[in-house]
mmCIF file of C-alpha atoms and ligand atoms in Angstrom:
data_model
loop_
_atom_site.group_PDB
_atom_site.id
_atom_site.type_symbol
_atom_site.label_atom_id
_atom_site.label_comp_id
_atom_site.label_asym_id
_atom_site.label_seq_id
_atom_site.Cartn_x
_atom_site.Cartn_y
_atom_site.Cartn_z
ATOM 1 C CA MET C 730 -120.940 -49.169 18.753
ATOM 2 C CA SER C 731 -121.003 -45.354 18.338
ATOM 3 C CA ALA C 732 -119.973 -43.460 14.884
ATOM 4 C CA LEU C 733 -115.960 -42.416 14.762
ATOM 5 C CA ILE C 734 -117.936 -38.993 13.896
ATOM 6 C CA GLU C 735 -121.179 -37.758 14.513
ATOM 7 C CA VAL C 736 -122.725 -33.900 13.798
ATOM 8 C CA ARG C 737 -125.762 -32.981 14.618
ATOM 9 C CA ASP C 738 -127.546 -29.940 13.054
ATOM 10 C CA ILE C 739 -124.156 -27.817 12.767
ATOM 11 C CA GLY C 740 -123.491 -24.192 12.222
ATOM 12 C CA LYS C 741 -121.474 -21.454 11.373
ATOM 13 C CA SER C 742 -120.938 -18.270 11.603
ATOM 14 C CA TYR C 743 -118.156 -15.570 10.294
ATOM 15 C CA GLY C 744 -119.648 -12.061 12.248
ATOM 16 C CA ASN C 745 -122.935 -11.981 10.390
ATOM 17 C CA ILE C 746 -122.181 -14.369 8.021
ATOM 18 C CA LEU C 747 -123.905 -17.336 7.903
ATOM 19 C CA ALA C 748 -121.956 -19.788 5.918
ATOM 20 C CA LEU C 749 -123.192 -23.186 7.320
ATOM 21 C CA ARG C 750 -126.244 -24.429 8.960
ATOM 22 C CA GLY C 751 -128.083 -27.469 9.830
ATOM 23 C CA VAL C 752 -125.468 -29.718 8.505
ATOM 24 C CA ASN C 753 -125.722 -33.587 9.724
ATOM 25 C CA ALA C 754 -123.116 -36.603 9.185
ATOM 26 C CA THR C 755 -122.222 -39.511 10.531
ATOM 27 C CA VAL C 756 -118.367 -40.919 9.676
ATOM 28 C CA ASN C 757 -118.116 -45.052 10.723
ATOM 29 C CA ALA C 758 -114.946 -46.684 10.571
ATOM 30 C CA GLY C 759 -114.071 -48.932 7.377
ATOM 31 C CA GLU C 760 -116.747 -46.139 5.388
ATOM 32 C CA VAL C 761 -116.282 -43.597 2.911
ATOM 33 C CA THR C 762 -118.381 -40.365 4.027
ATOM 34 C CA CYS C 763 -118.899 -38.150 1.028
ATOM 35 C CA VAL C 764 -119.319 -34.268 1.375
ATOM 36 C CA LEU C 765 -120.651 -32.843 -1.760
ATOM 37 C CA GLY C 766 -121.487 -29.165 -2.792
ATOM 38 C CA ASP C 767 -120.544 -26.584 -5.492
ATOM 39 C CA ASN C 768 -118.086 -24.034 -5.142
ATOM 40 C CA GLY C 769 -118.597 -22.092 -2.211
ATOM 41 C CA ALA C 770 -121.346 -24.479 -0.822
ATOM 42 C CA GLY C 771 -119.773 -24.338 2.629
ATOM 43 C CA LYS C 772 -117.379 -28.078 2.093
ATOM 44 C CA SER C 773 -114.074 -26.287 3.526
ATOM 45 C CA THR C 774 -115.680 -24.536 6.137
ATOM 46 C CA PHE C 775 -117.259 -27.824 7.385
ATOM 47 C CA ILE C 776 -114.093 -30.121 7.410
ATOM 48 C CA LYS C 777 -112.599 -27.174 9.052
ATOM 49 C CA ILE C 778 -114.420 -27.590 12.047
ATOM 50 C CA LEU C 779 -113.829 -31.264 11.888
ATOM 51 C CA ALA C 780 -110.339 -30.878 11.699
ATOM 52 C CA GLY C 781 -110.025 -28.325 14.937
ATOM 53 C CA PHE C 782 -109.514 -25.211 12.907
ATOM 54 C CA HIS C 783 -112.835 -23.680 13.533
ATOM 55 C CA GLN C 784 -115.159 -24.151 15.960
ATOM 56 C CA GLN C 785 -118.802 -24.731 15.173
ATOM 57 C CA THR C 786 -121.462 -21.633 16.408
ATOM 58 C CA SER C 787 -124.141 -23.939 17.036
ATOM 59 C CA GLY C 788 -125.226 -27.946 16.971
ATOM 60 C CA GLN C 789 -122.820 -30.932 18.372
ATOM 61 C CA TYR C 790 -120.016 -32.526 17.662
ATOM 62 C CA LEU C 791 -119.048 -36.194 18.903
ATOM 63 C CA VAL C 792 -116.212 -37.919 18.511
ATOM 64 C CA GLU C 793 -116.558 -41.790 19.432
ATOM 65 C CA GLY C 794 -119.567 -40.746 21.431
ATOM 66 C CA GLN C 795 -118.576 -37.612 23.295
ATOM 67 C CA PRO C 796 -119.212 -34.294 22.480
ATOM 68 C CA VAL C 797 -115.977 -32.261 21.784
ATOM 69 C CA LYS C 798 -114.948 -28.692 21.390
ATOM 70 C CA PHE C 799 -111.577 -28.478 19.510
ATOM 71 C CA VAL C 800 -109.714 -24.884 20.215
ATOM 72 C CA SER C 801 -106.808 -26.310 17.816
ATOM 73 C CA PRO C 802 -106.060 -28.589 14.980
ATOM 74 C CA ARG C 803 -103.726 -30.645 17.652
ATOM 75 C CA ASP C 804 -106.552 -31.258 19.534
ATOM 76 C CA ALA C 805 -108.125 -32.654 16.288
ATOM 77 C CA LEU C 806 -105.201 -34.705 15.474
ATOM 78 C CA ASP C 807 -104.662 -36.342 19.246
ATOM 79 C CA LYS C 808 -107.612 -37.706 18.831
ATOM 80 C CA GLY C 809 -107.010 -39.256 15.379
ATOM 81 C CA ILE C 810 -108.410 -36.798 13.307
ATOM 82 C CA ALA C 811 -106.101 -36.115 10.128
ATOM 83 C CA THR C 812 -106.630 -34.022 7.287
ATOM 84 C CA VAL C 813 -104.851 -33.773 3.701
ATOM 85 C CA TYR C 814 -105.186 -30.269 1.830
ATOM 86 C CA GLN C 815 -105.421 -30.074 -2.062
ATOM 87 C CA ASP C 816 -102.200 -28.052 -1.716
ATOM 88 C CA LEU C 817 -100.474 -30.726 0.359
ATOM 89 C CA ALA C 818 -98.073 -29.405 3.041
ATOM 90 C CA MET C 819 -94.892 -31.074 1.207
ATOM 91 C CA ILE C 820 -91.289 -29.905 0.433
ATOM 92 C CA PRO C 821 -91.142 -30.157 -3.434
ATOM 93 C CA LEU C 822 -87.355 -30.869 -3.636
ATOM 94 C CA MET C 823 -86.939 -32.859 -0.198
ATOM 95 C CA SER C 824 -87.092 -36.400 -0.589
ATOM 96 C CA ILE C 825 -89.917 -38.666 -0.207
ATOM 97 C CA TRP C 826 -88.800 -40.388 2.943
ATOM 98 C CA ARG C 827 -88.353 -37.147 4.562
ATOM 99 C CA ASN C 828 -91.289 -35.392 3.835
ATOM 100 C CA PHE C 829 -93.049 -38.976 4.932
ATOM 101 C CA PHE C 830 -91.457 -38.375 8.200
ATOM 102 C CA MET C 831 -91.731 -34.933 8.274
ATOM 103 C CA GLY C 832 -95.003 -34.704 9.991
ATOM 104 C CA ALA C 833 -94.136 -37.276 12.821
ATOM 105 C CA GLU C 834 -93.578 -34.744 15.524
ATOM 106 C CA LEU C 835 -97.202 -33.523 14.957
ATOM 107 C CA THR C 836 -98.142 -36.986 16.068
ATOM 108 C CA LYS C 837 -98.295 -38.460 19.875
ATOM 109 C CA GLY C 838 -98.785 -41.784 21.222
ATOM 110 C CA SER C 839 -98.672 -44.140 18.292
ATOM 111 C CA LYS C 840 -95.251 -44.655 17.183
ATOM 112 C CA PRO C 841 -92.656 -42.578 18.561
ATOM 113 C CA PHE C 842 -89.166 -41.531 16.778
ATOM 114 C CA ARG C 843 -86.841 -41.204 19.403
ATOM 115 C CA ARG C 844 -83.999 -41.434 17.193
ATOM 116 C CA LEU C 845 -84.076 -41.081 13.278
ATOM 117 C CA ASP C 846 -82.804 -43.997 11.956
ATOM 118 C CA VAL C 847 -82.537 -43.024 8.306
ATOM 119 C CA SER C 848 -81.739 -46.765 6.628
ATOM 120 C CA GLN C 849 -85.261 -47.817 9.183
ATOM 121 C CA ALA C 850 -87.081 -44.709 7.828
ATOM 122 C CA LYS C 851 -86.668 -45.248 4.004
ATOM 123 C CA LYS C 852 -87.410 -48.617 4.413
ATOM 124 C CA THR C 853 -90.878 -47.992 6.417
ATOM 125 C CA VAL C 854 -91.572 -45.819 3.470
ATOM 126 C CA VAL C 855 -91.435 -48.124 0.916
ATOM 127 C CA GLU C 856 -93.401 -50.915 3.167
ATOM 128 C CA GLU C 857 -96.063 -48.435 3.450
ATOM 129 C CA MET C 858 -96.491 -47.242 0.004
ATOM 130 C CA SER C 859 -96.082 -50.669 -1.036
ATOM 131 C CA LYS C 860 -99.305 -51.604 1.251
ATOM 132 C CA MET C 861 -100.919 -49.159 -0.592
ATOM 133 C CA GLY C 862 -100.168 -50.143 -4.039
ATOM 134 C CA ILE C 863 -97.762 -47.931 -4.764
ATOM 135 C CA ASP C 864 -93.675 -48.813 -5.789
ATOM 136 C CA ILE C 865 -91.386 -46.740 -4.664
ATOM 137 C CA ARG C 866 -88.174 -47.317 -5.955
ATOM 138 C CA ASP C 867 -86.121 -45.117 -4.402
ATOM 139 C CA PRO C 868 -87.095 -43.154 -1.258
ATOM 140 C CA GLU C 869 -84.505 -40.621 -1.999
ATOM 141 C CA GLN C 870 -86.594 -39.244 -5.042
ATOM 142 C CA PRO C 871 -87.591 -35.826 -4.397
ATOM 143 C CA VAL C 872 -91.420 -35.777 -3.913
ATOM 144 C CA GLY C 873 -91.827 -33.020 -6.607
ATOM 145 C CA THR C 874 -90.972 -35.664 -9.290
ATOM 146 C CA LEU C 875 -94.202 -37.483 -8.215
ATOM 147 C CA SER C 876 -97.277 -37.242 -9.801
ATOM 148 C CA GLY C 877 -100.296 -34.833 -8.366
ATOM 149 C CA GLY C 878 -102.302 -38.355 -7.347
ATOM 150 C CA GLU C 879 -99.051 -40.168 -6.063
ATOM 151 C CA ARG C 880 -98.254 -37.035 -3.592
ATOM 152 C CA GLN C 881 -101.998 -37.353 -2.414
ATOM 153 C CA SER C 882 -101.242 -41.446 -1.738
ATOM 154 C CA VAL C 883 -97.513 -40.098 0.206
ATOM 155 C CA ALA C 884 -99.958 -38.243 2.481
ATOM 156 C CA ILE C 885 -102.641 -40.727 2.784
ATOM 157 C CA ALA C 886 -100.103 -43.812 3.700
ATOM 158 C CA ARG C 887 -98.439 -40.876 6.094
ATOM 159 C CA ALA C 888 -101.898 -40.432 8.116
ATOM 160 C CA VAL C 889 -102.315 -43.599 8.017
ATOM 161 C CA TYR C 890 -98.976 -44.940 9.158
ATOM 162 C CA PHE C 891 -99.081 -42.034 12.225
ATOM 163 C CA GLY C 892 -102.236 -43.521 13.645
ATOM 164 C CA ALA C 893 -105.215 -41.696 11.981
ATOM 165 C CA LYS C 894 -108.386 -42.783 12.738
ATOM 166 C CA VAL C 895 -110.525 -40.320 10.726
ATOM 167 C CA LEU C 896 -108.917 -39.467 7.039
ATOM 168 C CA ILE C 897 -110.548 -36.299 6.154
ATOM 169 C CA LEU C 898 -109.259 -35.326 2.526
ATOM 170 C CA ASP C 899 -110.351 -31.821 1.163
ATOM 171 C CA GLU C 900 -110.694 -32.133 -2.680
ATOM 172 C CA PRO C 901 -108.437 -34.494 -3.423
ATOM 173 C CA THR C 902 -109.336 -35.367 -7.205
ATOM 174 C CA SER C 903 -110.238 -31.537 -8.272
ATOM 175 C CA ALA C 904 -106.977 -30.675 -9.793
ATOM 176 C CA LEU C 905 -106.253 -34.012 -11.430
ATOM 177 C CA GLY C 906 -106.953 -36.120 -14.725
ATOM 178 C CA VAL C 907 -109.457 -38.491 -15.196
ATOM 179 C CA LYS C 908 -106.340 -41.084 -14.741
ATOM 180 C CA GLN C 909 -104.489 -39.190 -11.879
ATOM 181 C CA SER C 910 -108.482 -38.969 -10.081
ATOM 182 C CA GLY C 911 -108.191 -43.138 -10.366
ATOM 183 C CA VAL C 912 -105.193 -43.343 -8.501
ATOM 184 C CA VAL C 913 -106.460 -41.412 -5.309
ATOM 185 C CA LEU C 914 -109.829 -43.043 -5.273
ATOM 186 C CA LYS C 915 -107.995 -46.526 -5.258
ATOM 187 C CA TYR C 916 -106.109 -45.014 -2.290
ATOM 188 C CA ILE C 917 -109.383 -43.741 -0.256
ATOM 189 C CA VAL C 918 -110.333 -47.406 -1.144
ATOM 190 C CA GLU C 919 -107.498 -48.928 0.430
ATOM 191 C CA ALA C 920 -107.751 -46.871 3.806
ATOM 192 C CA ARG C 921 -111.572 -47.488 3.697
ATOM 193 C CA ASN C 922 -110.605 -51.176 3.315
ATOM 194 C CA ARG C 923 -107.887 -50.939 6.443
ATOM 195 C CA GLY C 924 -110.595 -49.492 8.508
ATOM 196 C CA LEU C 925 -110.538 -45.711 8.754
ATOM 197 C CA GLY C 926 -113.255 -43.583 8.689
ATOM 198 C CA VAL C 927 -112.377 -41.592 5.488
ATOM 199 C CA ILE C 928 -114.269 -38.419 4.793
ATOM 200 C CA PHE C 929 -114.003 -37.387 0.966
ATOM 201 C CA ILE C 930 -114.990 -33.778 -0.221
ATOM 202 C CA THR C 931 -115.531 -33.180 -3.536
ATOM 203 C CA HIS C 932 -118.067 -31.401 -5.856
ATOM 204 C CA ASN C 933 -117.879 -34.445 -8.358
ATOM 205 C CA PRO C 934 -120.965 -36.580 -7.947
ATOM 206 C CA GLN C 935 -118.844 -39.401 -10.612
ATOM 207 C CA HIS C 936 -116.438 -39.349 -8.238
ATOM 208 C CA ALA C 937 -117.938 -39.804 -4.801
ATOM 209 C CA TYR C 938 -120.758 -42.420 -5.740
ATOM 210 C CA PRO C 939 -118.430 -45.354 -6.823
ATOM 211 C CA VAL C 940 -116.283 -45.084 -4.029
ATOM 212 C CA GLY C 941 -119.071 -43.805 -0.950
ATOM 213 C CA ASP C 942 -121.203 -45.326 1.395
ATOM 214 C CA ARG C 943 -122.578 -42.025 2.855
ATOM 215 C CA PHE C 944 -123.367 -38.615 1.063
ATOM 216 C CA VAL C 945 -123.642 -35.526 2.828
ATOM 217 C CA ILE C 946 -124.954 -33.003 0.769
ATOM 218 C CA LEU C 947 -124.338 -28.858 1.129
ATOM 219 C CA ASN C 948 -126.349 -26.153 -0.792
ATOM 220 C CA ARG C 949 -125.298 -22.436 -0.063
ATOM 221 C CA GLY C 950 -124.535 -23.468 3.330
ATOM 222 C CA GLN C 951 -127.488 -25.557 4.292
ATOM 223 C CA GLY C 952 -127.012 -29.199 5.009
ATOM 224 C CA LEU C 953 -129.633 -30.847 2.563
ATOM 225 C CA GLY C 954 -129.187 -34.713 4.229
ATOM 226 C CA ASN C 955 -127.041 -37.080 5.455
ATOM 227 C CA PHE C 956 -127.610 -40.453 2.926
ATOM 228 C CA ALA C 957 -126.428 -44.264 3.024
ATOM 229 C CA LYS C 958 -125.809 -45.364 -0.267
ATOM 230 C CA GLY C 959 -129.046 -47.346 -0.578
ATOM 231 C CA GLU C 960 -131.016 -44.176 0.337
ATOM 232 C CA ILE C 961 -130.009 -42.213 -3.026
ATOM 233 C CA THR C 962 -129.244 -42.248 -6.487
ATOM 234 C CA ILE C 963 -126.438 -41.016 -8.357
ATOM 235 C CA ASP C 964 -128.733 -38.488 -10.066
ATOM 236 C CA GLU C 965 -130.540 -37.364 -7.047
ATOM 237 C CA LEU C 966 -127.387 -36.606 -5.506
ATOM 238 C CA SER C 967 -126.491 -34.204 -8.643
ATOM 239 C CA GLN C 968 -130.002 -32.780 -8.403
ATOM 240 C CA LEU C 969 -129.476 -31.911 -4.570
ATOM 241 C CA MET C 970 -126.212 -30.464 -5.056
ATOM 242 C CA ALA C 971 -127.248 -28.364 -7.679
ATOM 243 C CA GLY C 972 -130.579 -27.168 -5.771
ATOM 244 C CA GLY C 973 -133.195 -29.281 -7.824
ATOM 245 C CA ALA C 974 -135.228 -26.533 -8.732
ATOM 246 C CA GLU C 975 -132.602 -24.050 -9.778
ATOM 247 C CA LEU C 976 -131.639 -27.107 -12.032
ATOM 248 C CA LYS C 977 -134.912 -27.262 -14.037
ATOM 249 C CA GLU C 978 -134.830 -23.562 -14.401
ATOM 250 C CA LEU C 979 -131.150 -23.620 -15.891
ATOM 251 C CA GLN C 980 -132.043 -26.727 -17.998
ATOM 252 C CA ALA C 981 -135.385 -24.829 -19.503
ATOM 253 C CA GLU C 982 -133.347 -21.509 -20.021
ATOM 254 C CA LEU C 983 -130.856 -23.823 -21.729
ATOM 255 C CA GLU C 984 -133.419 -25.688 -24.076
ATOM 256 C CA GLN C 985 -135.419 -22.323 -24.755
ATOM 257 C CA ALA C 986 -131.459 -20.768 -25.541
ATOM 258 C CA ILE C 987 -130.663 -24.240 -27.960
ATOM 259 C CA ALA C 988 -134.005 -23.701 -29.360
ATOM 260 C CA ALA C 989 -133.401 -20.678 -30.557
ATOM 261 C CA THR C 990 -130.003 -21.020 -32.222
ATOM 262 C CA GLY C 991 -132.190 -23.716 -34.331
ATOM 263 C CA VAL C 992 -128.558 -26.039 -33.740
ATOM 264 C CA ASN C 993 -130.722 -28.720 -33.388
ATOM 265 C CA ASP C 994 -133.296 -28.251 -36.291
ATOM 266 C CA ARG C 995 -132.118 -31.004 -39.090
ATOM 267 C CA ALA C 996 -132.964 -31.276 -41.971
ATOM 268 C CA ALA C 997 -134.598 -34.758 -42.895
ATOM 269 C CA PRO C 998 -132.098 -37.356 -44.333
HETATM 270 N N1 LIG G 2439 -113.275 -17.272 6.886
HETATM 271 C C1 LIG G 2439 -114.196 -16.378 6.313
HETATM 272 N N2 LIG G 2439 -115.108 -15.564 6.558
HETATM 273 C C2 LIG G 2439 -116.046 -15.089 6.006
HETATM 274 N N3 LIG G 2439 -116.892 -15.915 5.524
HETATM 275 C C3 LIG G 2439 -116.127 -16.656 4.904
HETATM 276 C C4 LIG G 2439 -115.003 -17.551 5.598
HETATM 277 N N4 LIG G 2439 -114.689 -18.786 5.047
HETATM 278 C C5 LIG G 2439 -115.497 -18.689 4.397
HETATM 279 N N5 LIG G 2439 -116.447 -17.550 3.928
HETATM 280 C C6 LIG G 2439 -117.786 -17.791 3.029
HETATM 281 O O1 LIG G 2439 -118.141 -19.542 3.804
HETATM 282 C C7 LIG G 2439 -119.038 -19.736 2.149
HETATM 283 C C8 LIG G 2439 -118.564 -21.197 2.173
HETATM 284 O O2 LIG G 2439 -116.969 -21.359 1.580
HETATM 285 P P1 LIG G 2439 -116.211 -22.740 1.782
HETATM 286 O O3 LIG G 2439 -116.693 -23.340 3.041
HETATM 287 O O4 LIG G 2439 -115.018 -22.110 1.355
HETATM 288 O O5 LIG G 2439 -117.345 -23.399 0.538
HETATM 289 P P2 LIG G 2439 -116.438 -24.901 -0.402
HETATM 290 O O6 LIG G 2439 -115.290 -25.571 0.040
HETATM 291 O O7 LIG G 2439 -117.482 -25.695 -0.575
HETATM 292 O O8 LIG G 2439 -116.234 -24.394 -1.585
HETATM 293 C C9 LIG G 2439 -118.758 -18.472 1.148
HETATM 294 O O9 LIG G 2439 -119.919 -17.992 1.246
HETATM 295 C C10 LIG G 2439 -117.155 -17.998 1.646
HETATM 296 O O10 LIG G 2439 -117.076 -16.859 1.562
HETATM 297 MG MG1 LIG G 2440 -113.422 -25.362 -0.382
#
């Protein structure tokens, strides 16, 4: 069986700027592929290619074994590749259920909504959210009253309901505290358990490692590998992300700086 997504040696230039090079990645159904890298590493550029906002300038992009070249996000969505952005496309004062169905016109084929049956729509939202482990008592509640983690979960549930095969999440935990991040990580696992291929973008190896099956590491636009979980430890992952040699240098400099301050010189007890 082919992978849902396979990316081979992809590169992207913006004019003279080479933003991405040598990126390889695999996304399988029922797995989480994490894309890791520091700020500016090229993570957003990479997923914008997967999501159809940009085209690669080199390399191959295959969906279920077929080479694709998307010219718009609509093309990607038609192949079941849905993206949840950090600044969610939601209207805070609008109800949860209206936000949930707002994207409906963007989907094709899966579950057409010929007539908007309001009570059915509300019931569906409550059911779908409950499948994700969230208890929505009042679907009329404005989406803006939900926590950041819960809003992410509405967006995830919506993508799942409208038939996404691949769910791309761009830094869903970066603006959240520890507890809310935990909530989002739980939905990532939930979506994976329901058979989706999840692409989870983060700069935090602590968030990635527990939920990830595969790890794609970017450093300054360069792909540094596509590892299965058994092939890499969390420490190796962090080192690669930061660029191993640079990190060692930084560590040595820090140690020198700390030694110079004398803060670690303690008198014997
Ligand atoms: N539209 C663009 N035009 C020119 N350069 C861009 C554009 N988008 C991103 N870049 C450059 O590509 C690099 C990677 O950015 P980005 O993909 O946003 O990284 P990340 O999401 O990992 O923080 C950055 O150096 C950025 O300046
Ligand atoms: Mg980004």
